[in-house]
CSV table of C-alpha atoms in Angstrom, one decimal:
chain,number,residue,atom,x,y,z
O,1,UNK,CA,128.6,111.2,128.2
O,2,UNK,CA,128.3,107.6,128.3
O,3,UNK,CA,125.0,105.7,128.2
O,4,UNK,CA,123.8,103.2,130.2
O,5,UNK,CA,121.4,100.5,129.1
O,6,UNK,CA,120.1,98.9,132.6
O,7,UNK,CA,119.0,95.3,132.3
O,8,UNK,CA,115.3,96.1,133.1
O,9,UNK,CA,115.3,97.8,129.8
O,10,UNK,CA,117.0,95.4,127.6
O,11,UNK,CA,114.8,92.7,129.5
O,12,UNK,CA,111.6,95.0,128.6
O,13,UNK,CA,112.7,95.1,124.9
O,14,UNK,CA,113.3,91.1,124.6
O,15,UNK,CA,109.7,90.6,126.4
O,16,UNK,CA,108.7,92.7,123.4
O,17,UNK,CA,110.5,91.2,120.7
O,18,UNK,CA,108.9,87.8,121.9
O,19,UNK,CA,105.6,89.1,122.3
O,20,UNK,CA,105.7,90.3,118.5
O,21,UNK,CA,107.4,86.9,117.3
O,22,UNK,CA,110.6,88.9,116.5
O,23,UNK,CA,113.4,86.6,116.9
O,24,UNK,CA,117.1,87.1,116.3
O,25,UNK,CA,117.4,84.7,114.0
O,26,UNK,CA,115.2,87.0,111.6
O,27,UNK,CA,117.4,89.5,112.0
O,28,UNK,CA,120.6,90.6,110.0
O,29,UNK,CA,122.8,92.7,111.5
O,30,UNK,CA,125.6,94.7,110.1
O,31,UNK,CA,127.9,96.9,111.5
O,32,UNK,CA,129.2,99.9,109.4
O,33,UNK,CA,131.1,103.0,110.3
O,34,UNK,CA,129.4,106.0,111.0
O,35,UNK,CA,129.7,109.5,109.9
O,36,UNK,CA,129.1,113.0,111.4
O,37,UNK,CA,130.6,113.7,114.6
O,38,UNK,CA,132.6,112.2,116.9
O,39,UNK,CA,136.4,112.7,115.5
O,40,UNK,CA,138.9,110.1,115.1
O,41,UNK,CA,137.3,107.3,117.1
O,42,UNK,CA,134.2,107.4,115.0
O,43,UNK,CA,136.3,107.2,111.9
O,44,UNK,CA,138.3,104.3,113.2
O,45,UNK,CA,135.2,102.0,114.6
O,46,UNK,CA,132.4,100.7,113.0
O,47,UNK,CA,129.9,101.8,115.8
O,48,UNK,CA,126.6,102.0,113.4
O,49,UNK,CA,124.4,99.3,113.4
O,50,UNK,CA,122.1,98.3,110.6
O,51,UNK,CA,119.1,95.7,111.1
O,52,UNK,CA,117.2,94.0,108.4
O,53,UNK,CA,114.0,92.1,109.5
O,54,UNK,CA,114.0,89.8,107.5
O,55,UNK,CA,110.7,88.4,107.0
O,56,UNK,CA,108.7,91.9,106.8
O,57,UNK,CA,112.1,93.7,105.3
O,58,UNK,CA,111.6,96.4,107.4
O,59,UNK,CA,115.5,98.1,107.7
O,60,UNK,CA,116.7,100.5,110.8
O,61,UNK,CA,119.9,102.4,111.2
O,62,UNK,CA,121.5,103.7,114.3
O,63,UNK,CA,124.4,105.5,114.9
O,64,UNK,CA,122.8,107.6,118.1
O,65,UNK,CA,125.8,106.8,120.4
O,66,UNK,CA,129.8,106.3,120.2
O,67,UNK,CA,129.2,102.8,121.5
O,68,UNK,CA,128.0,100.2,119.1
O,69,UNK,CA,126.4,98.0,122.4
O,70,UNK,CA,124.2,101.3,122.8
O,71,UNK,CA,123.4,101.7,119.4
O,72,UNK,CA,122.8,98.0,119.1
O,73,UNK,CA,119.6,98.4,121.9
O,74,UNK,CA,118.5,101.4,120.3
O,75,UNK,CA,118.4,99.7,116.5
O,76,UNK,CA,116.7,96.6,118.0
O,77,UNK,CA,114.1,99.2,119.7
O,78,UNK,CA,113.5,101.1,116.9
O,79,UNK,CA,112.8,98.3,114.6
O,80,UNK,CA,110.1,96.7,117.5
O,81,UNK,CA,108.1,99.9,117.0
O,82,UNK,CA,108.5,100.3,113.2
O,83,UNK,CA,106.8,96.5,113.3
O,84,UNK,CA,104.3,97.3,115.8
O,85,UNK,CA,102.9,100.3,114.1
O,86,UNK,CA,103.1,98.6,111.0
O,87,UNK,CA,101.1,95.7,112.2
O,88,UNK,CA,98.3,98.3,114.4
O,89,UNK,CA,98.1,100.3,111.3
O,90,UNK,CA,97.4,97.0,109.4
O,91,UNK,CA,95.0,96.4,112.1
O,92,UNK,CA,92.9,99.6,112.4
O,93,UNK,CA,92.7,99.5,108.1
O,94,UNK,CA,91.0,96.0,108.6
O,95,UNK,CA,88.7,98.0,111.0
O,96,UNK,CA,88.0,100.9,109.1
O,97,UNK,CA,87.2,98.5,105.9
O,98,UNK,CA,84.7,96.2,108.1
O,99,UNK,CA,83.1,99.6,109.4
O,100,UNK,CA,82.7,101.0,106.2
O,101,UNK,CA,80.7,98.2,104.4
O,102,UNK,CA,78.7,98.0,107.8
O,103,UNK,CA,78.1,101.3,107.0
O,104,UNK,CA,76.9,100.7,103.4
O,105,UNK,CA,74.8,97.4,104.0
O,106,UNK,CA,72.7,99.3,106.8
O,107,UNK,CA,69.5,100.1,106.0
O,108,UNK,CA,68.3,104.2,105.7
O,109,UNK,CA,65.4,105.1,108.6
O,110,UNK,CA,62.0,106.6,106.6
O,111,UNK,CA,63.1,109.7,107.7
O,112,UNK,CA,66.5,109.4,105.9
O,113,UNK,CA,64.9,107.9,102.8
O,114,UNK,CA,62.2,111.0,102.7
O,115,UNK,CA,65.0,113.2,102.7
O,116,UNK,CA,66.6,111.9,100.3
O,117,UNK,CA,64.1,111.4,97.7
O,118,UNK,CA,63.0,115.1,98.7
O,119,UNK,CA,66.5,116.4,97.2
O,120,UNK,CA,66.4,114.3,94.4
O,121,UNK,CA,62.6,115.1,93.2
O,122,UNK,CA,64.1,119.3,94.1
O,123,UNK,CA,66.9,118.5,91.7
O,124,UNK,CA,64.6,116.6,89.1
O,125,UNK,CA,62.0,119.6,89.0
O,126,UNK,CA,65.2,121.6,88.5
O,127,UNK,CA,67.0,120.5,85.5
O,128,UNK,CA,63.4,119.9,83.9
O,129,UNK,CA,62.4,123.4,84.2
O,130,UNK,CA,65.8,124.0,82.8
O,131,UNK,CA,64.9,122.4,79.5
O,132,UNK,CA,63.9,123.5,76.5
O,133,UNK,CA,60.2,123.5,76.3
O,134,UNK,CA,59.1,124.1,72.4
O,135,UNK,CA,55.8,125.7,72.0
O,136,UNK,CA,53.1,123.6,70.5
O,137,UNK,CA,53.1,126.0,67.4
O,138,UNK,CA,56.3,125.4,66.6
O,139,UNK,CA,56.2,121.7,66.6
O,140,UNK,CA,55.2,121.5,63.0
């Protein structure tokens, strides 16, 4: 089974890489030999390809296919969406922080506040009643 990488597809994954400021000159790229299956000619070729992004140090490894141009396109797409989720998630934290202290800072409606003072005033009576209450003959 051979695979076939049409140029519409590596041109969508260099659009990509420009659009996230991923250039190959941030990238190292190593090839090593693989292991698993594939007999002799894996064994004799070094068909695995390892990427380093260099300035985030995020690392991929691919040994999907017997051909190292394959697994060369697959490494290079794999380590565009490792970025991308790493920047989104980096993205929807910054979000979730700014919501949360939005959340804190705004102000309870008198309904809210009522309720609130309601359970505390319930849990106040509470623990008082659970005191101990000497009898005013014993206090001397």
């Amino acid at each position: 089974m051979k695979i076939i990488i049409t140029k519409q597809k590596s041109e969508n994954l260099a659009q990509k890489m420009a659009s996230l400021n991923i250039f190959d000159k941030d990238i190292e790229e190593k090839f090593v030999r693989a292991h698993g299956r594939g007999g002799q000619k894996v064994n004799k070729t070094s068909v695995c390809v390892h990427l380093k992004h260099l300035p985030s140090g995020i690392e991929v490894k691919c040994q999907k296919s017997r051909s190292q141009a394959a697994n060369r396109f697959f490494a290079r797409r794999n380590l565009v969406a490792k970025i991308e989720n790493m920047r989104t998630d980096i993205i929807s934290q910054e979000t979730k922080r700014i919501a949360k202290i939005r959340r804190q800072k705004r102000r309870r409606s008198a309904r809210a506040k009522a309720k609130v003072l309601a359970t505390k005033r319930k849990n106040s009576d509470k623990k008082n009643a659970r005191r101990y209450h000497p009898a005013p003959d014993e206090m001397t």
